[in-house]
Short mmCIF file of C-alpha atoms and ligand atoms in Angstrom, two decimals:
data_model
loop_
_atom_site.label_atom_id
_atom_site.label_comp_id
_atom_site.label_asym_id
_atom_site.label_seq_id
_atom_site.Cartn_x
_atom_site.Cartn_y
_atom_site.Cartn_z
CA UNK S 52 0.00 0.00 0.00
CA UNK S 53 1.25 3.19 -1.11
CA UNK S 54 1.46 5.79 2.11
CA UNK S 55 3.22 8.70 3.38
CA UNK S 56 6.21 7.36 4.74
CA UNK S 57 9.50 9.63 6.48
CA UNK S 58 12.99 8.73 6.58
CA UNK S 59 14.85 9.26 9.39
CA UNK S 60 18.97 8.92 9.48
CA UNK S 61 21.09 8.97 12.06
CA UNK S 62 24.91 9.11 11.62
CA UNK S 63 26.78 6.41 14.21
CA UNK S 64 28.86 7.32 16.69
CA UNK S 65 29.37 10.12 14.21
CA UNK S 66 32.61 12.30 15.30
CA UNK S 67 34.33 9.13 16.68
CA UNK S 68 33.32 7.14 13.17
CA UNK S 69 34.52 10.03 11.12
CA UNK S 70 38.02 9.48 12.89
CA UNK S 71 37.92 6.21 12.81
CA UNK S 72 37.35 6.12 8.70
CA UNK S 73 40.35 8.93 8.43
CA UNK S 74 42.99 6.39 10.28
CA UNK S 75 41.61 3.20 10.13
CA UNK S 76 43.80 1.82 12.63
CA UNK S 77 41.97 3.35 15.09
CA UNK S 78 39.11 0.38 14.15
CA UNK S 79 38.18 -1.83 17.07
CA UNK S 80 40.16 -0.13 19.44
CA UNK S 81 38.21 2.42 22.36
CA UNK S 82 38.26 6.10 20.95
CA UNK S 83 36.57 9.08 22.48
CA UNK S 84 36.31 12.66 20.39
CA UNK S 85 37.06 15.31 23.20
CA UNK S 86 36.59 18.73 23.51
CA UNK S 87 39.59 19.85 25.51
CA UNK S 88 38.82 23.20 27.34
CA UNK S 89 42.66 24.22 27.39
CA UNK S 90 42.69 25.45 31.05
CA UNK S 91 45.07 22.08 32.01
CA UNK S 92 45.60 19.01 30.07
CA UNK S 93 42.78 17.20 31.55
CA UNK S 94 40.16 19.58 31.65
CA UNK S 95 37.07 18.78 29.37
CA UNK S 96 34.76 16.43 28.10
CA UNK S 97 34.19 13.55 26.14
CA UNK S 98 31.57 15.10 23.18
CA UNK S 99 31.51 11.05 21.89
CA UNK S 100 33.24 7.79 21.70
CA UNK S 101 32.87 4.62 19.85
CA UNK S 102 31.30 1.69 20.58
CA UNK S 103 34.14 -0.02 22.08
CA UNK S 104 34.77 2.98 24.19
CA UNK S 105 31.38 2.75 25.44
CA UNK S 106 30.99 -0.78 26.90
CA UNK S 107 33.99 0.64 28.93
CA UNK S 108 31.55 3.42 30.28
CA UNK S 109 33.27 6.08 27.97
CA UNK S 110 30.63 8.08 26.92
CA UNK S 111 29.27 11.81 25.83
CA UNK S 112 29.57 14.32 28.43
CA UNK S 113 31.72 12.48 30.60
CA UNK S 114 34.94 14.39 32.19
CA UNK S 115 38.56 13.49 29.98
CA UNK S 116 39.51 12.78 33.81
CA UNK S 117 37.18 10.07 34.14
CA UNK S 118 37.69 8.57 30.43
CA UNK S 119 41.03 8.18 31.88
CA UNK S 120 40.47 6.41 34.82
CA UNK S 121 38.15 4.44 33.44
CA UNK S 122 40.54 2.88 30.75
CA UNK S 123 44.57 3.49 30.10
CA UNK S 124 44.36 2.32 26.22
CA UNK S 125 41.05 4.39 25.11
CA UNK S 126 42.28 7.49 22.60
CA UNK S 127 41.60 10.71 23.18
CA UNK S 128 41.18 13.13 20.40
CA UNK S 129 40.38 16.12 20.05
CA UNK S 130 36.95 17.62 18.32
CA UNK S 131 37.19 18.87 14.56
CA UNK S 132 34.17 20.05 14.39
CA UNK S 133 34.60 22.05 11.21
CA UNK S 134 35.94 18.85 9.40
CA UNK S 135 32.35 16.91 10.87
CA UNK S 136 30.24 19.37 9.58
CA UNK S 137 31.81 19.52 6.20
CA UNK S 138 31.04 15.74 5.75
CA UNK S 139 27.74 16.41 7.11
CA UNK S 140 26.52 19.12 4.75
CA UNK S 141 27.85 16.95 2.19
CA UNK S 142 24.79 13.96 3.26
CA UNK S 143 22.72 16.66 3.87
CA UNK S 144 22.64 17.92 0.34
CA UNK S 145 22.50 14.40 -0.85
CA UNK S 146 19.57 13.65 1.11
CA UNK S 147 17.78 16.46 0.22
CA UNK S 148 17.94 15.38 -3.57
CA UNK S 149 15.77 12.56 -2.31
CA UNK S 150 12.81 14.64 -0.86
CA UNK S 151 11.96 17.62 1.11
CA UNK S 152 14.75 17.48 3.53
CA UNK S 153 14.82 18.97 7.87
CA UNK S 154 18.14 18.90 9.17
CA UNK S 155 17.81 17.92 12.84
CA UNK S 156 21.43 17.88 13.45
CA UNK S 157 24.80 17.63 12.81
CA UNK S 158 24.48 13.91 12.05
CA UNK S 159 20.61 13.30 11.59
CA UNK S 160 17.86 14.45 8.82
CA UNK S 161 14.28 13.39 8.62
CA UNK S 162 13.34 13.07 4.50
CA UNK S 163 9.94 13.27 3.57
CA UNK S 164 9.96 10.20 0.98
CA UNK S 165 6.23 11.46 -0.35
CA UNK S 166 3.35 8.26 -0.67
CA UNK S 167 5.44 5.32 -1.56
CA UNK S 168 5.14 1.57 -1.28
CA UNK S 169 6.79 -0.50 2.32
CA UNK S 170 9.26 -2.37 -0.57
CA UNK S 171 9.94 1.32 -2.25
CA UNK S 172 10.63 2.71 1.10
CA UNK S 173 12.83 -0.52 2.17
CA UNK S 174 14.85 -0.41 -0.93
CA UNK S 175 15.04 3.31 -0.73
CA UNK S 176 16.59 2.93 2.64
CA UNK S 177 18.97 0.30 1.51
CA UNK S 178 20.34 2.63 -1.03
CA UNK S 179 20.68 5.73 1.78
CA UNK S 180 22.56 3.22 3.43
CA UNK S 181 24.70 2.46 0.30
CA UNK S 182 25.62 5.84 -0.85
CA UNK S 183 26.44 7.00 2.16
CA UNK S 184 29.24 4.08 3.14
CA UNK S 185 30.70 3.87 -0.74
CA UNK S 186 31.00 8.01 -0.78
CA UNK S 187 32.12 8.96 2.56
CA UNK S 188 32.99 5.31 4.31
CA UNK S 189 30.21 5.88 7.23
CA UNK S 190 27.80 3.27 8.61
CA UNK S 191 24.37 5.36 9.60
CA UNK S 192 21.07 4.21 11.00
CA UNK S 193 17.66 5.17 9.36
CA UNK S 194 13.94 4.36 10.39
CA UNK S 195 11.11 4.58 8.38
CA UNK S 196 7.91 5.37 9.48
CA UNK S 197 4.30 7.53 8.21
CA UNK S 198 6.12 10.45 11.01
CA UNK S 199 8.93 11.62 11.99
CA UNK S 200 8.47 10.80 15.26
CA UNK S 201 7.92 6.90 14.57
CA UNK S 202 10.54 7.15 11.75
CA UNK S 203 13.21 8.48 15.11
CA UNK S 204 12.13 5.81 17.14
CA UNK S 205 12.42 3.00 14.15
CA UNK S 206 16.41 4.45 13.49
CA UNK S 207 16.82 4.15 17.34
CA UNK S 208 15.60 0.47 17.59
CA UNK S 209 18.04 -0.34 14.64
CA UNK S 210 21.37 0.95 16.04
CA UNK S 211 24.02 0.71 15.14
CA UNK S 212 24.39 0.02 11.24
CA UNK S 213 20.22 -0.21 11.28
CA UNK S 214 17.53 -0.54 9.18
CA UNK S 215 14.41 -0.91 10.55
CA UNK S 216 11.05 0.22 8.37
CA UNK S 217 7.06 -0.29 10.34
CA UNK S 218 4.46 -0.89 8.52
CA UNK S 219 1.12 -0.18 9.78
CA UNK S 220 0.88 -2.97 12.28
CA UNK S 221 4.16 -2.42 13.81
CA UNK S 222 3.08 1.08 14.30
CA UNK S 223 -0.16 0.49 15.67
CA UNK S 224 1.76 -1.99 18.09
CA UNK S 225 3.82 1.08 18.82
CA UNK S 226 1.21 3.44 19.91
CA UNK S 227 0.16 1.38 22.57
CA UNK S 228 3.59 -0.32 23.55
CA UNK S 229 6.51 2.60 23.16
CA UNK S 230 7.25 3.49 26.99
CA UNK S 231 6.84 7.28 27.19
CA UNK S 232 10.85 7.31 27.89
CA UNK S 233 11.29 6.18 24.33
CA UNK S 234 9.59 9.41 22.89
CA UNK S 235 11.93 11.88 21.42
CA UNK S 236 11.12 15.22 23.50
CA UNK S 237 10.36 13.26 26.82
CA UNK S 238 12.88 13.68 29.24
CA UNK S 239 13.07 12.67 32.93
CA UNK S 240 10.75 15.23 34.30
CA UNK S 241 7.52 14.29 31.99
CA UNK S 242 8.13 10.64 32.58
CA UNK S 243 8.12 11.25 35.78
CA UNK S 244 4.98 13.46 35.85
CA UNK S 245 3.48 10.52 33.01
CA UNK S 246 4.22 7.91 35.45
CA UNK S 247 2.55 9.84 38.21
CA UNK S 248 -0.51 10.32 36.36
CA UNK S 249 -0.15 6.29 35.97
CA UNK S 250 0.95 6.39 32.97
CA UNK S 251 3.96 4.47 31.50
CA UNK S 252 3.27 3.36 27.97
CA UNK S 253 1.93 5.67 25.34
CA UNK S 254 -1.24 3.47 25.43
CA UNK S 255 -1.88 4.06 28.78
CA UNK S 256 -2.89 7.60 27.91
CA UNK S 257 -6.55 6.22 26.39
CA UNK S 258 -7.51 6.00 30.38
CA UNK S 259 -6.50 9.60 31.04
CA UNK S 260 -8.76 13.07 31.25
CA UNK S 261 -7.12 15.03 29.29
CA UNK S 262 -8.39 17.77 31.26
CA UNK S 263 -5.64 16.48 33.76
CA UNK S 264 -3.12 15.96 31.40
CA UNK S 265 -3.40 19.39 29.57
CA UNK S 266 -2.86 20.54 33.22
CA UNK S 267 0.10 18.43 34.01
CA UNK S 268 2.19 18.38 31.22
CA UNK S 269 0.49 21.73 29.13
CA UNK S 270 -1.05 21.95 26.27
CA UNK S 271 2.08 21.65 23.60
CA UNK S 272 3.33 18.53 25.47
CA UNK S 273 -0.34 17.03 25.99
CA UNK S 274 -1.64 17.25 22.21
CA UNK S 275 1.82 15.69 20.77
CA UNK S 276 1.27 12.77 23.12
CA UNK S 277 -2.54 12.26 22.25
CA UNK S 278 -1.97 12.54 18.89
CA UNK S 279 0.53 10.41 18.88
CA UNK S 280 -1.44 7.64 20.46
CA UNK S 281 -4.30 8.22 18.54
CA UNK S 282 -2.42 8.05 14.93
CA UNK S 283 -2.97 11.63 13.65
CA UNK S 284 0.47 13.31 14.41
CA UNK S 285 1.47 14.23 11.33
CA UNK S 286 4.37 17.23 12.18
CA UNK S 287 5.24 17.47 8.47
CA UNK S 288 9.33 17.63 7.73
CA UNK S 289 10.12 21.53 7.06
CA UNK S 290 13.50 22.80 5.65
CA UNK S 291 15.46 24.83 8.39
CA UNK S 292 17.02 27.44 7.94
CA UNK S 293 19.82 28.14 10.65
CA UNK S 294 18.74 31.95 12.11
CA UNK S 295 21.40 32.27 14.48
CA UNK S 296 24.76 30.88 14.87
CA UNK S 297 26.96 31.24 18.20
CA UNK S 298 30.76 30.50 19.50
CA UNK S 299 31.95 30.39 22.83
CA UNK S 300 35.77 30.33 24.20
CA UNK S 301 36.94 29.78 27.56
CA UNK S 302 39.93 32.37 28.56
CA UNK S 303 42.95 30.86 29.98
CA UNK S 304 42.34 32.50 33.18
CA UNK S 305 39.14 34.87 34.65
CA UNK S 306 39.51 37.79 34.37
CA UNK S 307 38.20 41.04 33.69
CA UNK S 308 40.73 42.97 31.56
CA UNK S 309 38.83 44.04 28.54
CA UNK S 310 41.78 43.80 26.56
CA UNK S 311 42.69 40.35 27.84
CA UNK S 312 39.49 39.09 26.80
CA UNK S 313 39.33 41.48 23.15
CA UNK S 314 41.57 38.66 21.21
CA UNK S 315 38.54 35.77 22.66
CA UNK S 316 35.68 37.63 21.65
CA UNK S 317 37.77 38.00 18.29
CA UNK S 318 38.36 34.76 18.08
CA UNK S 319 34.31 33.72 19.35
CA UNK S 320 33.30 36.20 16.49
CA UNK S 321 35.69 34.89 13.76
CA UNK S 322 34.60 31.52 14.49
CA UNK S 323 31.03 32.58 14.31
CA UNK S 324 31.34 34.00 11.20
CA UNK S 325 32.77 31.44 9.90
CA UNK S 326 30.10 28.62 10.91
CA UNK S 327 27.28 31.03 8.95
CA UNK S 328 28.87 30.19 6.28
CA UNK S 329 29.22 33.79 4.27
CA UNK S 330 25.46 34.96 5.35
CA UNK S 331 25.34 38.58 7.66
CA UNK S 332 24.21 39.05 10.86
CA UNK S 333 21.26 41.87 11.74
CA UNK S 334 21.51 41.18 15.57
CA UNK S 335 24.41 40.35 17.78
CA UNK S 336 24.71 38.88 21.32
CA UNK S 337 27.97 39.01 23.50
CA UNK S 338 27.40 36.09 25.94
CA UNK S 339 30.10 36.11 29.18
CA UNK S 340 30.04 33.55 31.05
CA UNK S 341 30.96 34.29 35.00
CA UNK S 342 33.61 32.86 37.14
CA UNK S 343 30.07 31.04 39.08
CA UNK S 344 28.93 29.73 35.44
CA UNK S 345 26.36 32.66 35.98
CA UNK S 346 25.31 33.88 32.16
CA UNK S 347 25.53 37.55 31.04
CA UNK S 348 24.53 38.72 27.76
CA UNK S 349 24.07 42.17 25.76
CA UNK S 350 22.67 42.69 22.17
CA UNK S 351 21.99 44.78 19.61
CA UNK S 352 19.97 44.76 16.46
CA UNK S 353 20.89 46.81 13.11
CA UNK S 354 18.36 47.71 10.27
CA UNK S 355 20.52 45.96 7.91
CA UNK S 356 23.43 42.86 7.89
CA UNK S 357 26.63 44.09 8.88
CA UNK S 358 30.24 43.34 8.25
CA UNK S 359 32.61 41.85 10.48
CA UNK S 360 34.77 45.09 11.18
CA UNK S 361 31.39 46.17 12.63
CA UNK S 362 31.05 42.81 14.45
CA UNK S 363 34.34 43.17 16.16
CA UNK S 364 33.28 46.82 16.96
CA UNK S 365 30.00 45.83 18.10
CA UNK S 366 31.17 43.12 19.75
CA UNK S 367 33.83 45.07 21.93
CA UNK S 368 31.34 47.82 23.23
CA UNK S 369 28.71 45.24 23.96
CA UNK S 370 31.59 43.28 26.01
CA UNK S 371 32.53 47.09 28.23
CA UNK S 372 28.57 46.94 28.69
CA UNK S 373 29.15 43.80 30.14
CA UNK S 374 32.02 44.62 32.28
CA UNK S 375 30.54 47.64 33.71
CA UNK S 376 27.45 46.49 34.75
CA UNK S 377 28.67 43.19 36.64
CA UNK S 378 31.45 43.16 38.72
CA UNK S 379 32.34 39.28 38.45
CA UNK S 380 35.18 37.70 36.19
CA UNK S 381 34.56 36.29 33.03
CA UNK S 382 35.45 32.49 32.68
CA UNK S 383 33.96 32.36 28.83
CA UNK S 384 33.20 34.73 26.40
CA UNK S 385 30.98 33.77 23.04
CA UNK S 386 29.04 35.80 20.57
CA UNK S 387 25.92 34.94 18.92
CA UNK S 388 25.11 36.16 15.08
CA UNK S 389 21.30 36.55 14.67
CA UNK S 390 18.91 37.32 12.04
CA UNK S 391 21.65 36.11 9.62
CA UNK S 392 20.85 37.05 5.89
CA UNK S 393 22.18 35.11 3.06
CA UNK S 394 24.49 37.57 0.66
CA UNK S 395 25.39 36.42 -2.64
CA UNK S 396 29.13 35.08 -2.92
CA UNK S 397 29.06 32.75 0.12
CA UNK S 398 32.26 31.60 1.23
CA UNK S 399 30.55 27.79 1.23
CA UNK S 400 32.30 26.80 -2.38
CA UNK S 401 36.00 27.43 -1.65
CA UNK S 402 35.52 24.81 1.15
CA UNK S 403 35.41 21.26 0.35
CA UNK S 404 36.91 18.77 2.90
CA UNK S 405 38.13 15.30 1.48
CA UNK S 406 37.95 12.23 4.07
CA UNK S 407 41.96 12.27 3.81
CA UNK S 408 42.27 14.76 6.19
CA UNK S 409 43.23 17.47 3.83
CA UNK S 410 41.52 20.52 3.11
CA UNK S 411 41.53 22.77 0.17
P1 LIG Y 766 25.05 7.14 18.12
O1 LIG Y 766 24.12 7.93 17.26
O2 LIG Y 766 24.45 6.67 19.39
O3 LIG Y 766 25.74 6.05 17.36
O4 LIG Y 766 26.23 8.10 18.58
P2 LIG Y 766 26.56 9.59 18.23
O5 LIG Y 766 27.92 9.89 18.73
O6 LIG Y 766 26.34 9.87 16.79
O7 LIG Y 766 25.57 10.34 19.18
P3 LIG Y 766 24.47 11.41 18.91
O8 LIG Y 766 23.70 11.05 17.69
O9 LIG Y 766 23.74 11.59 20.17
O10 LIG Y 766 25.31 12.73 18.67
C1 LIG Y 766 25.81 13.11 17.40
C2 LIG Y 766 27.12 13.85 17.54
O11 LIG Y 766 26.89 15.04 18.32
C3 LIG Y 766 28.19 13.08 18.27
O12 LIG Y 766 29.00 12.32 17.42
C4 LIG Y 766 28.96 14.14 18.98
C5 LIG Y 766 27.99 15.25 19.18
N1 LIG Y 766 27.59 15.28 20.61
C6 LIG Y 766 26.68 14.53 21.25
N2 LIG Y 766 26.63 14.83 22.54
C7 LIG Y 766 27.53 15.83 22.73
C8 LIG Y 766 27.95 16.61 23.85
O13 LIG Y 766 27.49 16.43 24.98
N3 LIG Y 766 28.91 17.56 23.62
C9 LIG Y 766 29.45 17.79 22.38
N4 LIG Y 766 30.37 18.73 22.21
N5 LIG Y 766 29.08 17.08 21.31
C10 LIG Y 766 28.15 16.13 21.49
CA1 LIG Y 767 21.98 11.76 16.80
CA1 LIG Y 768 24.39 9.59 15.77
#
């Protein structure tokens, strides 16, 4: 039966995998992608690690201190973000040849595959699969499904190196089976608040008020959940466009010397720049982050996209705002772009990273 059905792909232990394909000897050893603060050699976290390094209890978000202790022989690297993101606007512009395509992430994409067959939509997959490992040497999960939501779920059930597609019984199993803890956008608090309310798989919502579950989880929360269980979420997949792009860098020490922190900001606002990929900013945020983690920002909005000379500028006075109104040190300083525009002559083409590790 033909029917809407959504692709979902998910990249595998992306950063660590894209490391791994660079220097394959790196294969079937325990590797973790870092992002080193620089304040002392340890200081950090692990951003993601590879499947070896996990069943060692290496994972995201964990201290470097901790991967340490927790193994001698895993392999710390450090983050190259800007070489991940290459590769991954690469399979984003391939995927988007494929259908209406919204970029969730660095390394996943939902593709709206229009009203196809299960077999189309299997082989279709297949072929994601395919492309993906013969151009840029990557194993990625997908999940089809008639939403995105399903379609996430299906990818998750898969990984790693997955392929699962539901057809309409599987799905109907899912809307009464999934626990709510399986739902993308359910985190700890609304399970916990679900499982109050006596409720621990989605199809325990059919005994609910809703009255009481408007109430206790609001209305946003409430109506994706009953629609999900009742089989008319239908979210469709939208192309993003990125509005706002940010950097943050941590200073070697806190401080509160404007012109020890100038050459960060610089640096934040480069960097920013840089990710937007040749588009202007109308609106500009100076983010400091205080010696207590506290958050301080300043912004200003212009009538038309600016340059970077007026960036730094900008970016300097909005940082003496800062300074003068709050008399704590600065740990980090970032700035945010916002309201970028596209201008014509973007930077984009004169990049092109090759899965050698060289980039021209
Ligand atoms: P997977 O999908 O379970 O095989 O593993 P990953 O590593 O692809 O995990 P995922 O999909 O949650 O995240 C995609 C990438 O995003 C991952 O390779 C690194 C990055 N990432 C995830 N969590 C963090 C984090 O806490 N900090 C930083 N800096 N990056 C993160
Ligand atoms: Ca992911
Ligand atoms: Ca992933």
């Amino acid at each position: 039966m033909r029917r809407k059905r959504i692709l979902f792909v998910d990249l595998d232990y992306f950063y660590a995998q894209v490391e791994e394909v660079i220097n394959p000897s790196l294969r079937g050893k325990p590797v973790a992608v870092c992002v080193f603060s620089g304040r002392n050699e340890d200081s950090g976290a692990v951003a993601t690690s590879n499947y070896e390094a996990r069943k060692l209890g290496i994972k995201a978000g964990i201290p470097i201190a901790m991967a340490k202790r927790l193994s001698n022989d895993v392999i710390l690297l450090p983050m190259r973000k800007d070489l991940y993101k290459g590769i991954s606007d690469k399979i984003m512009g391939y995927l988007s040849t494929l259908g209406t395509t919204e970029v969730a992430s660095i390394d996943e994409a939902y593709v709206d595959l229009g009203e196809i067959t299960l077999e189309e939509a299997f082989k279709l997959a297949k072929e994601v699969k395919e492309r993906i490992f013969k151009d840029h040497g990557l194993k990625v999960s997908i999940g089809v499904a008639s939403n995105k939501v399903f379609a996430k779920v299906a990818c998750e059930m898969g990984k790693p190196d997955g392929l699962v597609v539901l057809d309409d019984e599987k799905e109907e199993k899912l809307r009464s089976e999934i626990e709510v803890s399986e739902i993308p956008g359910i985190g700890p608090v609304l399970r916990e608040k679900l499982n109050e309310l006596g409720v621990n798989k989605l199809g325990d919502m059919k005994n609910l008020d809703e009255y009481k579950l408007r109430k206790v989880l609001g209305e946003a929360k409430a109506q994706y959940l009953i629609s999900l269980a009742n089989g008319t979420y239908d979210e469709p997949v939208k192309v993003r466009q990125r509005k706002h792009q940010g950097r943050y860098v941590t200073l070697k020490r806190n401080t509160r010397d404007p012109n020890e922190i100038k050459p960060y900001l610089f640096r934040a606002v480069d960097e920013a720049f840089a990710k937007a990929s040749g588009a202007l900013p109308m609106e500009i945020h100076v983010v400091a982050i205080m010696e207590d983690i506290d958050i301080v920002s300043r912004s200003r909005t212009f009538k038309h996209p600016i340059s970077k000379d007026e960036a730094y500028n900008t970016c300097y006075k909005l940082l003496l705002d800062i300074l003068r109104e709050d008399k704590r040190q600065v740990r980090r300083i970032g700035a945010t772009l916002g309201k970028l525009k596209k201008v014509d002559g973007s930077l984009d083409k004169f990049f092109d990273f090759k899965l050698d590790g060289n980039s021209v």
